[in-house]
């Protein structure tokens, strides 16, 4: 793969699939959304930068079919492309489920910062086993989706959830998120810092026990 061909979104989804191989399209999209939103809540900054299109059952990655196909083309994912390309209702039922499997090379393309990897794994572990109905309820209780629903420009299908009047980044900036962001930026700049030093650095800026996926409906 050529340098720069893989985006932050690709690395986030590769990390999700590495943790939960066999994930379906519904959970693939909703967990990616929750990772992004909870990262904003915990760090006060964006991770993948994805805006997420509003569908009737909640936010989805824009052009997620093409994004998955691209990662299949690089052997990062294994997917039945014939099933992926079929028109279907956006559900994750066992009958219609498109299974996204990790491959022997998936681990080579994870999000490179260990703390971010652990954060993504935490979101997958916490929300990955929820049913589609439960996951939909959680997603619909998040501030960006609520703001979108209350927007004068809302659509049943279409329109972006993580932009403009749906999410104001300054609402997620406070001493704790600013501290975590500074620590994370330092770790991304100096990736060779060992895990013990990383934990000490995080403690310096914010309590480590608070560095976890949190969502308050």
PDB file of N, CA and C in Angstrom, residues 96-155:
ATOM      1  N   UNK A  96     -29.526 -11.232   6.483  1.00  0.00           N
ATOM      2  CA  UNK A  96     -28.978 -10.238   5.568  1.00  0.00           C
ATOM      3  C   UNK A  96     -27.568  -9.812   5.936  1.00  0.00           C
ATOM      4  N   UNK A  97     -27.029 -10.345   6.996  1.00  0.00           N
ATOM      5  CA  UNK A  97     -25.766  -9.847   7.529  1.00  0.00           C
ATOM      6  C   UNK A  97     -24.611 -10.022   6.546  1.00  0.00           C
ATOM      7  N   UNK A  98     -23.873  -8.941   6.347  1.00  0.00           N
ATOM      8  CA  UNK A  98     -22.622  -8.981   5.600  1.00  0.00           C
ATOM      9  C   UNK A  98     -21.510  -9.020   6.638  1.00  0.00           C
ATOM     10  N   UNK A  99     -20.780 -10.089   6.665  1.00  0.00           N
ATOM     11  CA  UNK A  99     -19.751 -10.292   7.688  1.00  0.00           C
ATOM     12  C   UNK A  99     -18.417  -9.699   7.243  1.00  0.00           C
ATOM     13  N   UNK A 100     -17.882  -8.800   8.066  1.00  0.00           N
ATOM     14  CA  UNK A 100     -16.587  -8.172   7.773  1.00  0.00           C
ATOM     15  C   UNK A 100     -15.546  -8.844   8.658  1.00  0.00           C
ATOM     16  N   UNK A 101     -14.674  -9.609   8.036  1.00  0.00           N
ATOM     17  CA  UNK A 101     -13.691 -10.405   8.773  1.00  0.00           C
ATOM     18  C   UNK A 101     -12.307  -9.759   8.718  1.00  0.00           C
ATOM     19  N   UNK A 102     -11.554  -9.923   9.803  1.00  0.00           N
ATOM     20  CA  UNK A 102     -10.162  -9.487   9.756  1.00  0.00           C
ATOM     21  C   UNK A 102      -9.346 -10.517   8.973  1.00  0.00           C
ATOM     22  N   UNK A 103      -8.159 -10.122   8.553  1.00  0.00           N
ATOM     23  CA  UNK A 103      -7.269 -11.001   7.798  1.00  0.00           C
ATOM     24  C   UNK A 103      -5.930 -11.111   8.535  1.00  0.00           C
ATOM     25  N   UNK A 104      -5.013 -11.807   7.935  1.00  0.00           N
ATOM     26  CA  UNK A 104      -3.695 -11.949   8.538  1.00  0.00           C
ATOM     27  C   UNK A 104      -2.880 -10.666   8.541  1.00  0.00           C
ATOM     28  N   UNK A 105      -3.336  -9.660   7.777  1.00  0.00           N
ATOM     29  CA  UNK A 105      -2.598  -8.389   7.715  1.00  0.00           C
ATOM     30  C   UNK A 105      -3.315  -7.237   8.419  1.00  0.00           C
ATOM     31  N   UNK A 106      -4.500  -7.482   8.957  1.00  0.00           N
ATOM     32  CA  UNK A 106      -5.272  -6.390   9.577  1.00  0.00           C
ATOM     33  C   UNK A 106      -4.470  -5.673  10.655  1.00  0.00           C
ATOM     34  N   UNK A 107      -3.749  -6.437  11.468  1.00  0.00           N
ATOM     35  CA  UNK A 107      -3.022  -5.836  12.586  1.00  0.00           C
ATOM     36  C   UNK A 107      -1.923  -4.875  12.130  1.00  0.00           C
ATOM     37  N   UNK A 108      -1.524  -4.964  10.892  1.00  0.00           N
ATOM     38  CA  UNK A 108      -0.491  -4.052  10.384  1.00  0.00           C
ATOM     39  C   UNK A 108      -1.042  -2.650  10.129  1.00  0.00           C
ATOM     40  N   UNK A 109      -2.374  -2.515  10.145  1.00  0.00           N
ATOM     41  CA  UNK A 109      -2.998  -1.254   9.748  1.00  0.00           C
ATOM     42  C   UNK A 109      -3.873  -0.650  10.836  1.00  0.00           C
ATOM     43  N   UNK A 110      -3.626  -1.005  12.088  1.00  0.00           N
ATOM     44  CA  UNK A 110      -4.400  -0.448  13.192  1.00  0.00           C
ATOM     45  C   UNK A 110      -4.033   1.008  13.417  1.00  0.00           C
ATOM     46  N   UNK A 111      -4.871   1.706  14.192  1.00  0.00           N
ATOM     47  CA  UNK A 111      -4.515   3.070  14.565  1.00  0.00           C
ATOM     48  C   UNK A 111      -3.206   2.981  15.348  1.00  0.00           C
ATOM     49  N   UNK A 112      -2.195   3.763  14.981  1.00  0.00           N
ATOM     50  CA  UNK A 112      -0.843   3.509  15.474  1.00  0.00           C
ATOM     51  C   UNK A 112      -0.572   3.842  16.941  1.00  0.00           C
ATOM     52  N   UNK A 113      -1.371   4.697  17.564  1.00  0.00           N
ATOM     53  CA  UNK A 113      -1.102   5.083  18.953  1.00  0.00           C
ATOM     54  C   UNK A 113      -1.769   4.101  19.900  1.00  0.00           C
ATOM     55  N   UNK A 114      -1.012   3.513  20.814  1.00  0.00           N
ATOM     56  CA  UNK A 114      -1.532   2.435  21.660  1.00  0.00           C
ATOM     57  C   UNK A 114      -2.699   2.893  22.534  1.00  0.00           C
ATOM     58  N   UNK A 115      -2.653   4.111  23.044  1.00  0.00           N
ATOM     59  CA  UNK A 115      -3.748   4.590  23.890  1.00  0.00           C
ATOM     60  C   UNK A 115      -5.035   4.711  23.079  1.00  0.00           C
ATOM     61  N   UNK A 116      -4.914   5.155  21.822  1.00  0.00           N
ATOM     62  CA  UNK A 116      -6.098   5.248  20.965  1.00  0.00           C
ATOM     63  C   UNK A 116      -6.609   3.849  20.635  1.00  0.00           C
ATOM     64  N   UNK A 117      -5.706   2.924  20.362  1.00  0.00           N
ATOM     65  CA  UNK A 117      -6.126   1.537  20.143  1.00  0.00           C
ATOM     66  C   UNK A 117      -6.933   1.027  21.331  1.00  0.00           C
ATOM     67  N   UNK A 118      -6.403   1.238  22.529  1.00  0.00           N
ATOM     68  CA  UNK A 118      -7.092   0.771  23.732  1.00  0.00           C
ATOM     69  C   UNK A 118      -8.456   1.443  23.880  1.00  0.00           C
ATOM     70  N   UNK A 119      -8.518   2.716  23.517  1.00  0.00           N
ATOM     71  CA  UNK A 119      -9.791   3.436  23.592  1.00  0.00           C
ATOM     72  C   UNK A 119     -10.812   2.812  22.640  1.00  0.00           C
ATOM     73  N   UNK A 120     -10.392   2.559  21.399  1.00  0.00           N
ATOM     74  CA  UNK A 120     -11.287   1.946  20.407  1.00  0.00           C
ATOM     75  C   UNK A 120     -11.726   0.567  20.878  1.00  0.00           C
ATOM     76  N   UNK A 121     -10.782  -0.223  21.393  1.00  0.00           N
ATOM     77  CA  UNK A 121     -11.135  -1.543  21.906  1.00  0.00           C
ATOM     78  C   UNK A 121     -12.147  -1.432  23.045  1.00  0.00           C
ATOM     79  N   UNK A 122     -11.986  -0.398  23.876  1.00  0.00           N
ATOM     80  CA  UNK A 122     -12.927  -0.209  24.982  1.00  0.00           C
ATOM     81  C   UNK A 122     -14.337   0.058  24.495  1.00  0.00           C
ATOM     82  N   UNK A 123     -14.463   0.857  23.443  1.00  0.00           N
ATOM     83  CA  UNK A 123     -15.784   1.137  22.871  1.00  0.00           C
ATOM     84  C   UNK A 123     -16.383  -0.143  22.282  1.00  0.00           C
ATOM     85  N   UNK A 124     -15.569  -0.895  21.538  1.00  0.00           N
ATOM     86  CA  UNK A 124     -16.048  -2.143  20.922  1.00  0.00           C
ATOM     87  C   UNK A 124     -16.477  -3.136  22.002  1.00  0.00           C
ATOM     88  N   UNK A 125     -15.678  -3.266  23.052  1.00  0.00           N
ATOM     89  CA  UNK A 125     -16.004  -4.205  24.128  1.00  0.00           C
ATOM     90  C   UNK A 125     -17.290  -3.814  24.845  1.00  0.00           C
ATOM     91  N   UNK A 126     -17.495  -2.510  25.011  1.00  0.00           N
ATOM     92  CA  UNK A 126     -18.667  -2.047  25.762  1.00  0.00           C
ATOM     93  C   UNK A 126     -19.956  -2.116  24.950  1.00  0.00           C
ATOM     94  N   UNK A 127     -19.867  -1.763  23.656  1.00  0.00           N
ATOM     95  CA  UNK A 127     -21.083  -1.631  22.856  1.00  0.00           C
ATOM     96  C   UNK A 127     -21.226  -2.684  21.745  1.00  0.00           C
ATOM     97  N   UNK A 128     -20.187  -3.469  21.512  1.00  0.00           N
ATOM     98  CA  UNK A 128     -20.192  -4.384  20.380  1.00  0.00           C
ATOM     99  C   UNK A 128     -21.192  -5.518  20.453  1.00  0.00           C
ATOM    100  N   UNK A 129     -21.605  -5.895  21.666  1.00  0.00           N
ATOM    101  CA  UNK A 129     -22.547  -7.007  21.813  1.00  0.00           C
ATOM    102  C   UNK A 129     -23.994  -6.545  21.941  1.00  0.00           C
ATOM    103  N   UNK A 130     -24.215  -5.248  21.889  1.00  0.00           N
ATOM    104  CA  UNK A 130     -25.589  -4.740  21.960  1.00  0.00           C
ATOM    105  C   UNK A 130     -26.359  -5.160  20.712  1.00  0.00           C
ATOM    106  N   UNK A 131     -27.654  -5.371  20.851  1.00  0.00           N
ATOM    107  CA  UNK A 131     -28.500  -5.669  19.699  1.00  0.00           C
ATOM    108  C   UNK A 131     -28.616  -4.416  18.838  1.00  0.00           C
ATOM    109  N   UNK A 132     -29.130  -4.579  17.612  1.00  0.00           N
ATOM    110  CA  UNK A 132     -29.308  -3.418  16.743  1.00  0.00           C
ATOM    111  C   UNK A 132     -30.262  -2.405  17.373  1.00  0.00           C
ATOM    112  N   UNK A 133     -31.331  -2.877  18.014  1.00  0.00           N
ATOM    113  CA  UNK A 133     -32.287  -1.960  18.654  1.00  0.00           C
ATOM    114  C   UNK A 133     -31.638  -1.194  19.800  1.00  0.00           C
ATOM    115  N   UNK A 134     -30.851  -1.892  20.623  1.00  0.00           N
ATOM    116  CA  UNK A 134     -30.179  -1.239  21.737  1.00  0.00           C
ATOM    117  C   UNK A 134     -29.154  -0.227  21.246  1.00  0.00           C
ATOM    118  N   UNK A 135     -28.421  -0.621  20.217  1.00  0.00           N
ATOM    119  CA  UNK A 135     -27.398   0.263  19.671  1.00  0.00           C
ATOM    120  C   UNK A 135     -28.040   1.498  19.039  1.00  0.00           C
ATOM    121  N   UNK A 136     -29.158   1.301  18.378  1.00  0.00           N
ATOM    122  CA  UNK A 136     -29.876   2.433  17.787  1.00  0.00           C
ATOM    123  C   UNK A 136     -30.347   3.396  18.871  1.00  0.00           C
ATOM    124  N   UNK A 137     -30.852   2.854  19.967  1.00  0.00           N
ATOM    125  CA  UNK A 137     -31.306   3.712  21.076  1.00  0.00           C
ATOM    126  C   UNK A 137     -30.147   4.537  21.624  1.00  0.00           C
ATOM    127  N   UNK A 138     -28.995   3.921  21.794  1.00  0.00           N
ATOM    128  CA  UNK A 138     -27.826   4.629  22.326  1.00  0.00           C
ATOM    129  C   UNK A 138     -27.374   5.723  21.366  1.00  0.00           C
ATOM    130  N   UNK A 139     -27.287   5.379  20.078  1.00  0.00           N
ATOM    131  CA  UNK A 139     -26.836   6.350  19.083  1.00  0.00           C
ATOM    132  C   UNK A 139     -27.797   7.537  19.021  1.00  0.00           C
ATOM    133  N   UNK A 140     -29.090   7.262  19.078  1.00  0.00           N
ATOM    134  CA  UNK A 140     -30.087   8.328  19.006  1.00  0.00           C
ATOM    135  C   UNK A 140     -30.130   9.188  20.267  1.00  0.00           C
ATOM    136  N   UNK A 141     -29.473   8.740  21.323  1.00  0.00           N
ATOM    137  CA  UNK A 141     -29.443   9.533  22.558  1.00  0.00           C
ATOM    138  C   UNK A 141     -28.206  10.426  22.638  1.00  0.00           C
ATOM    139  N   UNK A 142     -27.331  10.362  21.627  1.00  0.00           N
ATOM    140  CA  UNK A 142     -26.136  11.203  21.633  1.00  0.00           C
ATOM    141  C   UNK A 142     -26.473  12.611  21.139  1.00  0.00           C
ATOM    142  N   UNK A 143     -25.748  13.599  21.651  1.00  0.00           N
ATOM    143  CA  UNK A 143     -26.050  14.996  21.357  1.00  0.00           C
ATOM    144  C   UNK A 143     -26.063  15.335  19.864  1.00  0.00           C
ATOM    145  N   UNK A 144     -25.084  14.877  19.062  1.00  0.00           N
ATOM    146  CA  UNK A 144     -25.122  15.249  17.641  1.00  0.00           C
ATOM    147  C   UNK A 144     -26.373  14.766  16.912  1.00  0.00           C
ATOM    148  N   UNK A 145     -26.832  13.554  17.219  1.00  0.00           N
ATOM    149  CA  UNK A 145     -28.037  13.037  16.562  1.00  0.00           C
ATOM    150  C   UNK A 145     -29.266  13.805  17.044  1.00  0.00           C
ATOM    151  N   UNK A 146     -29.331  14.099  18.335  1.00  0.00           N
ATOM    152  CA  UNK A 146     -30.447  14.897  18.869  1.00  0.00           C
ATOM    153  C   UNK A 146     -30.476  16.269  18.212  1.00  0.00           C
ATOM    154  N   UNK A 147     -29.296  16.895  18.108  1.00  0.00           N
ATOM    155  CA  UNK A 147     -29.215  18.218  17.477  1.00  0.00           C
ATOM    156  C   UNK A 147     -29.627  18.162  16.015  1.00  0.00           C
ATOM    157  N   UNK A 148     -29.243  17.075  15.344  1.00  0.00           N
ATOM    158  CA  UNK A 148     -29.625  16.924  13.942  1.00  0.00           C
ATOM    159  C   UNK A 148     -31.147  16.803  13.819  1.00  0.00           C
ATOM    160  N   UNK A 149     -31.736  16.001  14.691  1.00  0.00           N
ATOM    161  CA  UNK A 149     -33.196  15.803  14.650  1.00  0.00           C
ATOM    162  C   UNK A 149     -33.941  17.114  14.896  1.00  0.00           C
ATOM    163  N   UNK A 150     -33.334  17.995  15.692  1.00  0.00           N
ATOM    164  CA  UNK A 150     -33.977  19.270  16.017  1.00  0.00           C
ATOM    165  C   UNK A 150     -33.635  20.372  15.020  1.00  0.00           C
ATOM    166  N   UNK A 151     -32.800  20.055  14.047  1.00  0.00           N
ATOM    167  CA  UNK A 151     -32.380  21.050  13.069  1.00  0.00           C
ATOM    168  C   UNK A 151     -33.496  21.360  12.083  1.00  0.00           C
ATOM    169  N   UNK A 152     -33.515  22.601  11.638  1.00  0.00           N
ATOM    170  CA  UNK A 152     -34.499  23.005  10.627  1.00  0.00           C
ATOM    171  C   UNK A 152     -34.191  22.378   9.275  1.00  0.00           C
ATOM    172  N   UNK A 153     -32.952  21.908   9.113  1.00  0.00           N
ATOM    173  CA  UNK A 153     -32.519  21.381   7.817  1.00  0.00           C
ATOM    174  C   UNK A 153     -32.411  19.861   7.817  1.00  0.00           C
ATOM    175  N   UNK A 154     -33.036  19.217   8.809  1.00  0.00           N
ATOM    176  CA  UNK A 154     -32.922  17.767   8.908  1.00  0.00           C
ATOM    177  C   UNK A 154     -33.595  17.069   7.728  1.00  0.00           C
ATOM    178  N   UNK A 155     -33.098  15.875   7.413  1.00  0.00           N
ATOM    179  CA  UNK A 155     -33.687  15.008   6.404  1.00  0.00           C
ATOM    180  C   UNK A 155     -33.795  13.620   7.004  1.00  0.00           C
TER     181      UNK A 155
END
